[in-house]
Tab-separated table of C-alpha atoms in Angstrom:
chain	number	residue	atom	x	y	z
A	1328	MET	CA	-2.197	-16.028	58.197
A	1329	SER	CA	-3.679	-18.804	56.162
A	1330	GLU	CA	-1.732	-22.043	55.895
A	1331	PRO	CA	-3.668	-23.269	52.831
A	1332	ALA	CA	-2.710	-20.042	51.068
A	1333	GLY	CA	0.949	-20.788	51.800
A	1334	TYR	CA	1.936	-18.535	54.695
A	1335	ILE	CA	5.490	-17.696	53.838
A	1336	LEU	CA	6.820	-17.133	57.356
A	1337	GLY	CA	6.993	-19.462	60.319
A	1338	GLN	CA	4.518	-20.118	63.110
A	1339	SER	CA	6.948	-21.105	65.847
A	1340	ALA	CA	7.401	-19.408	69.209
A	1341	SER	CA	10.239	-17.332	67.742
A	1342	ALA	CA	7.988	-16.336	64.848
A	1343	ALA	CA	5.336	-15.239	67.342
A	1344	ARG	CA	7.992	-13.138	69.085
A	1345	ARG	CA	8.799	-11.460	65.780
A	1346	LEU	CA	5.108	-10.724	65.264
A	1347	GLU	CA	4.861	-9.252	68.773
A	1348	LEU	CA	7.726	-6.897	67.929
A	1349	GLN	CA	5.987	-6.156	64.664
A	1350	ASP	CA	2.853	-5.103	66.546
A	1351	ARG	CA	4.891	-2.516	68.465
A	1352	HIS	CA	6.406	-1.407	65.191
A	1353	PHE	CA	2.937	-1.075	63.623
A	1354	GLU	CA	1.398	0.843	66.539
A	1355	VAL	CA	0.932	4.232	64.850
A	1356	PRO	CA	-0.511	3.061	61.495
A	1357	SER	CA	-2.628	0.431	63.274
A	1358	GLU	CA	-4.282	3.001	65.508
A	1359	GLN	CA	-4.692	5.315	62.520
A	1360	LEU	CA	-6.435	2.500	60.641
A	1361	LEU	CA	-8.890	1.967	63.493
A	1362	ASP	CA	-9.439	5.729	63.693
A	1363	ALA	CA	-10.210	5.845	59.959
A	1364	LEU	CA	-12.700	2.983	60.359
A	1365	ALA	CA	-14.468	4.977	63.102
A	1366	LEU	CA	-15.073	1.948	65.305
A	1367	ARG	CA	-18.201	2.209	67.429
A	1368	PRO	CA	-18.592	0.511	70.827
A	1369	THR	CA	-21.238	-1.897	69.512
A	1370	ASP	CA	-19.542	-2.803	66.207
A	1371	ARG	CA	-19.218	-6.417	65.116
A	1372	VAL	CA	-15.720	-6.616	63.666
A	1373	VAL	CA	-14.247	-9.425	61.564
A	1374	GLU	CA	-10.449	-9.507	61.474
A	1375	LEU	CA	-8.814	-11.397	58.606
A	1376	GLY	CA	-5.608	-13.233	59.519
A	1377	CYS	CA	-5.419	-12.302	63.205
A	1378	GLY	CA	-2.086	-14.064	63.807
A	1379	PRO	CA	-1.046	-13.861	67.499
A	1380	GLY	CA	-3.652	-11.180	68.213
A	1381	GLY	CA	-1.764	-7.887	68.216
A	1382	LEU	CA	-4.345	-5.979	66.191
A	1383	THR	CA	-7.160	-7.990	67.794
A	1384	ARG	CA	-6.207	-6.560	71.182
A	1385	ARG	CA	-6.265	-3.012	69.788
A	1386	ILE	CA	-9.712	-3.579	68.276
A	1387	ALA	CA	-11.159	-5.091	71.460
A	1388	ALA	CA	-9.895	-2.122	73.489
A	1389	ARG	CA	-12.118	0.170	71.419
A	1390	LEU	CA	-15.298	-1.877	71.779
A	1391	GLY	CA	-17.901	-1.733	74.506
A	1392	ALA	CA	-19.895	-4.519	76.113
A	1393	GLY	CA	-22.056	-4.844	73.004
A	1394	GLY	CA	-19.165	-5.048	70.556
A	1395	SER	CA	-17.365	-8.150	69.331
A	1396	VAL	CA	-14.390	-9.299	67.274
A	1397	ARG	CA	-14.413	-12.440	65.167
A	1398	ALA	CA	-10.689	-13.153	64.751
A	1399	VAL	CA	-10.069	-15.494	61.803
A	1400	ASP	CA	-6.902	-17.430	61.025
A	1401	SER	CA	-6.195	-20.908	59.681
A	1402	SER	CA	-3.204	-21.545	61.960
A	1403	ALA	CA	-4.230	-23.379	65.132
A	1404	GLY	CA	-0.904	-22.405	66.700
A	1405	LEU	CA	-1.379	-18.685	66.061
A	1406	LEU	CA	-4.987	-18.803	67.272
A	1407	GLU	CA	-3.801	-20.446	70.484
A	1408	GLN	CA	-1.146	-17.743	70.930
A	1409	ALA	CA	-3.756	-15.053	70.244
A	1410	ALA	CA	-6.075	-16.474	72.909
A	1411	LYS	CA	-3.220	-16.409	75.445
A	1412	ASN	CA	-2.251	-12.869	74.458
A	1413	LEU	CA	-5.850	-11.660	74.819
A	1414	ALA	CA	-6.387	-13.234	78.248
A	1415	GLY	CA	-7.364	-10.358	80.521
A	1416	ASN	CA	-7.249	-7.937	77.570
A	1417	GLY	CA	-10.758	-8.071	76.187
A	1418	ALA	CA	-10.886	-11.803	75.448
A	1419	GLU	CA	-14.577	-11.889	76.393
A	1420	LYS	CA	-15.296	-9.810	73.262
A	1421	VAL	CA	-13.368	-12.118	70.904
A	1422	GLU	CA	-14.452	-15.229	69.036
A	1423	PHE	CA	-11.561	-17.117	67.445
A	1424	VAL	CA	-12.409	-18.835	64.162
A	1425	ALA	CA	-10.225	-21.385	62.361
A	1426	ALA	CA	-10.729	-20.719	58.649
A	1427	ASP	CA	-8.869	-19.876	55.464
A	1428	VAL	CA	-9.520	-16.161	54.894
A	1429	SER	CA	-8.946	-16.571	51.156
A	1430	GLN	CA	-12.291	-18.413	51.072
A	1431	PRO	CA	-15.043	-16.058	52.369
A	1432	GLY	CA	-17.460	-17.931	54.610
A	1433	ALA	CA	-20.250	-17.646	57.139
A	1434	TRP	CA	-17.809	-16.080	59.604
A	1435	LEU	CA	-18.416	-12.817	57.706
A	1436	ASP	CA	-22.135	-12.780	58.521
A	1437	GLY	CA	-23.311	-9.664	60.341
A	1438	ALA	CA	-20.011	-7.792	60.097
A	1439	ASP	CA	-20.130	-4.016	60.533
A	1440	VAL	CA	-16.367	-3.774	59.940
A	1441	VAL	CA	-13.874	-6.023	58.157
A	1442	VAL	CA	-10.201	-5.358	58.811
A	1443	GLY	CA	-6.844	-6.946	58.041
A	1444	ARG	CA	-3.250	-6.040	58.812
A	1445	ALA	CA	-0.396	-7.454	56.729
A	1446	VAL	CA	-2.572	-10.348	55.594
A	1447	LEU	CA	-3.322	-9.843	51.883
A	1448	HIS	CA	0.325	-10.099	50.834
A	1449	HIS	CA	0.227	-13.717	52.023
A	1450	VAL	CA	-2.732	-14.566	49.760
A	1451	PRO	CA	-1.938	-15.539	46.147
A	1452	MET	CA	-3.840	-13.256	43.758
A	1453	ALA	CA	-5.223	-11.268	46.694
A	1454	GLU	CA	-7.159	-9.092	44.248
A	1455	TYR	CA	-9.409	-12.070	43.525
A	1456	LEU	CA	-10.209	-12.356	47.230
A	1457	LEU	CA	-11.119	-8.648	47.371
A	1458	GLY	CA	-13.582	-9.091	44.529
A	1459	ARG	CA	-15.208	-12.157	46.095
A	1460	LEU	CA	-15.335	-10.490	49.496
A	1461	ARG	CA	-17.522	-7.563	48.442
A	1462	PRO	CA	-20.788	-9.460	47.666
A	1463	ALA	CA	-20.406	-11.312	50.977
A	1464	LEU	CA	-20.691	-8.008	52.866
A	1465	ARG	CA	-23.703	-5.877	53.633
A	1466	THR	CA	-23.913	-2.500	51.908
A	1467	GLY	CA	-22.137	0.041	54.078
A	1468	THR	CA	-19.779	-2.399	55.789
A	1469	ARG	CA	-16.568	-0.513	56.567
A	1470	VAL	CA	-13.454	-2.216	55.234
A	1471	GLY	CA	-9.826	-1.412	56.021
A	1472	PHE	CA	-6.395	-2.891	55.382
A	1473	LEU	CA	-2.764	-2.184	56.172
A	1474	GLU	CA	-0.566	-3.778	53.513
A	1475	PRO	CA	3.150	-3.408	52.775
A	1476	ASP	CA	5.136	-2.314	49.768
A	1477	PHE	CA	8.606	-3.858	49.767
A	1478	ARG	CA	9.357	-2.783	46.176
A	1479	SER	CA	9.387	0.978	45.700
A	1480	PRO	CA	11.918	1.686	48.520
A	1481	LEU	CA	14.449	-0.367	46.543
A	1482	ALA	CA	14.864	2.591	44.182
A	1483	ARG	CA	16.132	4.856	46.957
A	1484	LEU	CA	18.379	2.145	48.391
A	1485	ALA	CA	19.920	1.510	44.980
A	1486	HIS	CA	20.551	5.219	44.509
A	1487	LEU	CA	22.130	5.625	47.946
A	1488	GLU	CA	24.335	2.575	47.470
A	1489	ALA	CA	25.505	3.925	44.101
A	1490	THR	CA	26.264	7.391	45.475
A	1491	GLY	CA	28.600	6.774	48.375
A	1492	HIS	CA	26.735	4.573	50.861
A	1493	PRO	CA	28.001	0.996	50.364
A	1494	GLU	CA	26.852	0.102	53.898
A	1495	TYR	CA	23.270	0.196	52.645
A	1496	ALA	CA	23.917	-2.896	50.566
A	1497	ALA	CA	22.788	-4.826	53.657
A	1498	LEU	CA	19.364	-3.166	53.498
A	1499	ARG	CA	19.138	-3.679	49.747
A	1500	VAL	CA	20.067	-7.374	49.976
A	1501	TRP	CA	17.459	-7.957	52.690
A	1502	ALA	CA	14.729	-6.265	50.665
A	1503	THR	CA	15.742	-8.075	47.484
A	1504	ALA	CA	15.811	-11.445	49.261
A	1505	LEU	CA	12.336	-10.864	50.671
A	1506	ASN	CA	10.979	-9.838	47.262
A	1507	ASP	CA	12.563	-12.888	45.627
A	1508	LEU	CA	11.119	-15.198	48.281
A	1509	TYR	CA	7.624	-13.794	47.894
A	1510	LEU	CA	7.748	-14.028	44.119
A	1511	ALA	CA	9.026	-17.600	44.329
A	1512	ARG	CA	5.932	-18.421	46.388
A	1513	ARG	CA	3.675	-16.598	43.887
A	1514	ILE	CA	2.554	-13.923	46.336
A	1515	SER	CA	2.926	-10.164	46.022
A	1516	PRO	CA	5.573	-8.176	47.930
A	1517	ALA	CA	3.804	-4.950	46.899
A	1518	VAL	CA	0.066	-5.626	47.122
A	1519	GLY	CA	-0.362	-2.459	49.164
A	1520	ALA	CA	0.736	-0.270	46.257
A	1521	THR	CA	-2.237	-1.324	44.117
A	1522	LEU	CA	-4.726	-2.030	46.902
A	1523	ALA	CA	-6.798	1.154	46.563
A	1524	ARG	CA	-7.132	0.708	42.815
A	1525	SER	CA	-8.103	-2.967	43.251
A	1526	LEU	CA	-10.799	-2.125	45.788
A	1527	ALA	CA	-12.188	0.592	43.525
A	1528	ALA	CA	-12.205	-1.835	40.580
A	1529	ALA	CA	-14.233	-4.296	42.668
A	1530	GLY	CA	-16.837	-1.601	43.322
A	1531	TYR	CA	-16.020	-0.582	46.878
A	1532	ARG	CA	-17.035	3.010	47.621
A	1533	ASN	CA	-15.202	6.003	49.086
A	1534	VAL	CA	-11.754	4.414	48.804
A	1535	ARG	CA	-9.027	6.372	50.630
A	1536	GLU	CA	-5.340	5.547	50.988
A	1537	GLU	CA	-2.367	6.811	52.990
A	1538	TRP	CA	1.306	5.782	52.957
A	1539	HIS	CA	3.325	5.173	56.137
A	1540	GLU	CA	7.050	4.471	55.827
A	1541	PHE	CA	9.232	2.962	58.547
A	1542	PRO	CA	12.843	4.130	59.046
A	1543	SER	CA	15.259	1.254	59.573
A	1544	ASP	CA	15.733	1.750	63.313
A	1545	ALA	CA	16.855	-0.797	65.914
A	1546	LEU	CA	13.393	-2.372	66.132
A	1547	VAL	CA	13.136	-2.798	62.356
A	1548	ILE	CA	16.646	-4.229	62.110
A	1549	GLU	CA	15.868	-6.712	64.901
A	1550	ASN	CA	12.813	-7.780	62.919
A	1551	MET	CA	14.970	-8.186	59.799
A	1552	LEU	CA	17.482	-10.334	61.691
A	1553	MET	CA	14.670	-12.551	62.969
A	1554	PHE	CA	13.323	-12.837	59.427
A	1555	TYR	CA	16.696	-14.215	58.287
A	1556	ASP	CA	16.607	-16.783	61.105
A	1557	GLU	CA	13.005	-17.731	60.390
A	1558	VAL	CA	13.349	-18.328	56.649
A	1559	ARG	CA	16.969	-19.473	56.400
A	1560	GLY	CA	15.843	-22.823	54.972
A	1561	PRO	CA	13.483	-21.469	52.275
A	1562	LEU	CA	16.004	-18.821	51.213
A	1563	GLU	CA	18.596	-21.535	50.676
A	1564	SER	CA	16.204	-24.004	49.007
A	1565	TYR	CA	15.103	-21.371	46.469
A	1566	GLY	CA	18.733	-20.427	45.733
A	1567	ILE	CA	18.244	-16.884	47.058
A	1568	LEU	CA	20.810	-16.907	49.891
A	1569	SER	CA	23.046	-19.704	51.135
A	1570	ALA	CA	23.434	-20.290	54.868
A	1571	ALA	CA	26.848	-18.590	54.749
A	1572	GLU	CA	25.438	-15.601	52.851
A	1573	ASN	CA	22.572	-15.412	55.330
A	1574	ALA	CA	25.013	-15.252	58.253
A	1575	GLU	CA	27.093	-12.589	56.504
A	1576	GLN	CA	24.030	-10.441	55.834
A	1577	GLN	CA	23.033	-10.697	59.483
A	1578	ARG	CA	26.522	-9.535	60.444
A	1579	GLN	CA	26.236	-6.545	58.115
A	1580	LEU	CA	22.807	-5.628	59.468
A	1581	ARG	CA	24.103	-5.713	63.053
A	1582	ALA	CA	26.854	-3.320	61.988
A	1583	LEU	CA	24.141	-0.775	61.119
A	1584	LEU	CA	22.695	-0.747	64.647
A	1585	PRO	CA	21.276	1.273	66.248
A	1586	GLY	CA	20.148	3.385	63.274
A	1587	PRO	CA	17.892	4.884	62.097
A	1588	HIS	CA	18.680	4.406	58.410
A	1589	PRO	CA	16.565	4.777	55.268
A	1590	GLY	CA	13.423	2.675	55.201
A	1591	VAL	CA	13.295	-0.581	53.262
A	1592	TRP	CA	9.520	-0.783	53.340
A	1593	GLY	CA	6.308	0.920	54.315
A	1594	MET	CA	2.582	0.261	54.461
A	1595	PHE	CA	-0.465	1.538	52.639
A	1596	ARG	CA	-3.511	2.197	54.790
A	1597	VAL	CA	-6.647	1.799	52.681
A	1598	VAL	CA	-10.230	2.175	53.939
A	1599	CYS	CA	-13.528	2.040	52.067
A	1600	GLU	CA	-17.129	0.822	52.257
A	1601	ALA	CA	-18.802	-2.146	50.610
């Protein structure tokens, strides 16, 4: 997502690999989001925070010759990766735009649909962006987001750990570390939980939400292990986990493979109209 807004994760090749795995992980709710937005072949779609282009590819596959995607991200590296990933997969329908999505701009002009996946939780005070976004859109523009909640599943993990499942401490520590890291960077680890209410408060119409939770299966645990690798430095610098603690938590997560185990997070799918 947006570097000026302080993207909390990395933008290296290994980070792109994690995001590719994440796209596979997000397949069902992503397709459900596009279903709920009722994409038409000729729609002009603006995607906020396209990253390496996983959702962009899914959008382009639903558009006809008259449709287009304006894929916006402030990371030149991620835009380059997205262009490579879209080569031969609908790239002719995509315009890549380097911009900070937290600052609505001319790249929104003419949009029939505005969509974002796992982008708002990287924007400080994302609710402010939602309010500023609405007057930049034409009446009737369809808007949809997939955003995570890393907080509420902690209650179940804490209960399980306290009632005979000490092995789930590894899931609880991962979720707690992620929450602590987000809060240290002044961004929300649970923006999805209040997203529908925020959109309604900003005057968006016909706001609908659905919750999709992910069991901690082998794919999720691999993503968690890559997260530890990717943010080892920040976790240590903020005093959240030392390098030794990081390595020990990775060992404990590997011991849980292949799963599935209880989920440590899920996503809210929210759609509405401007």
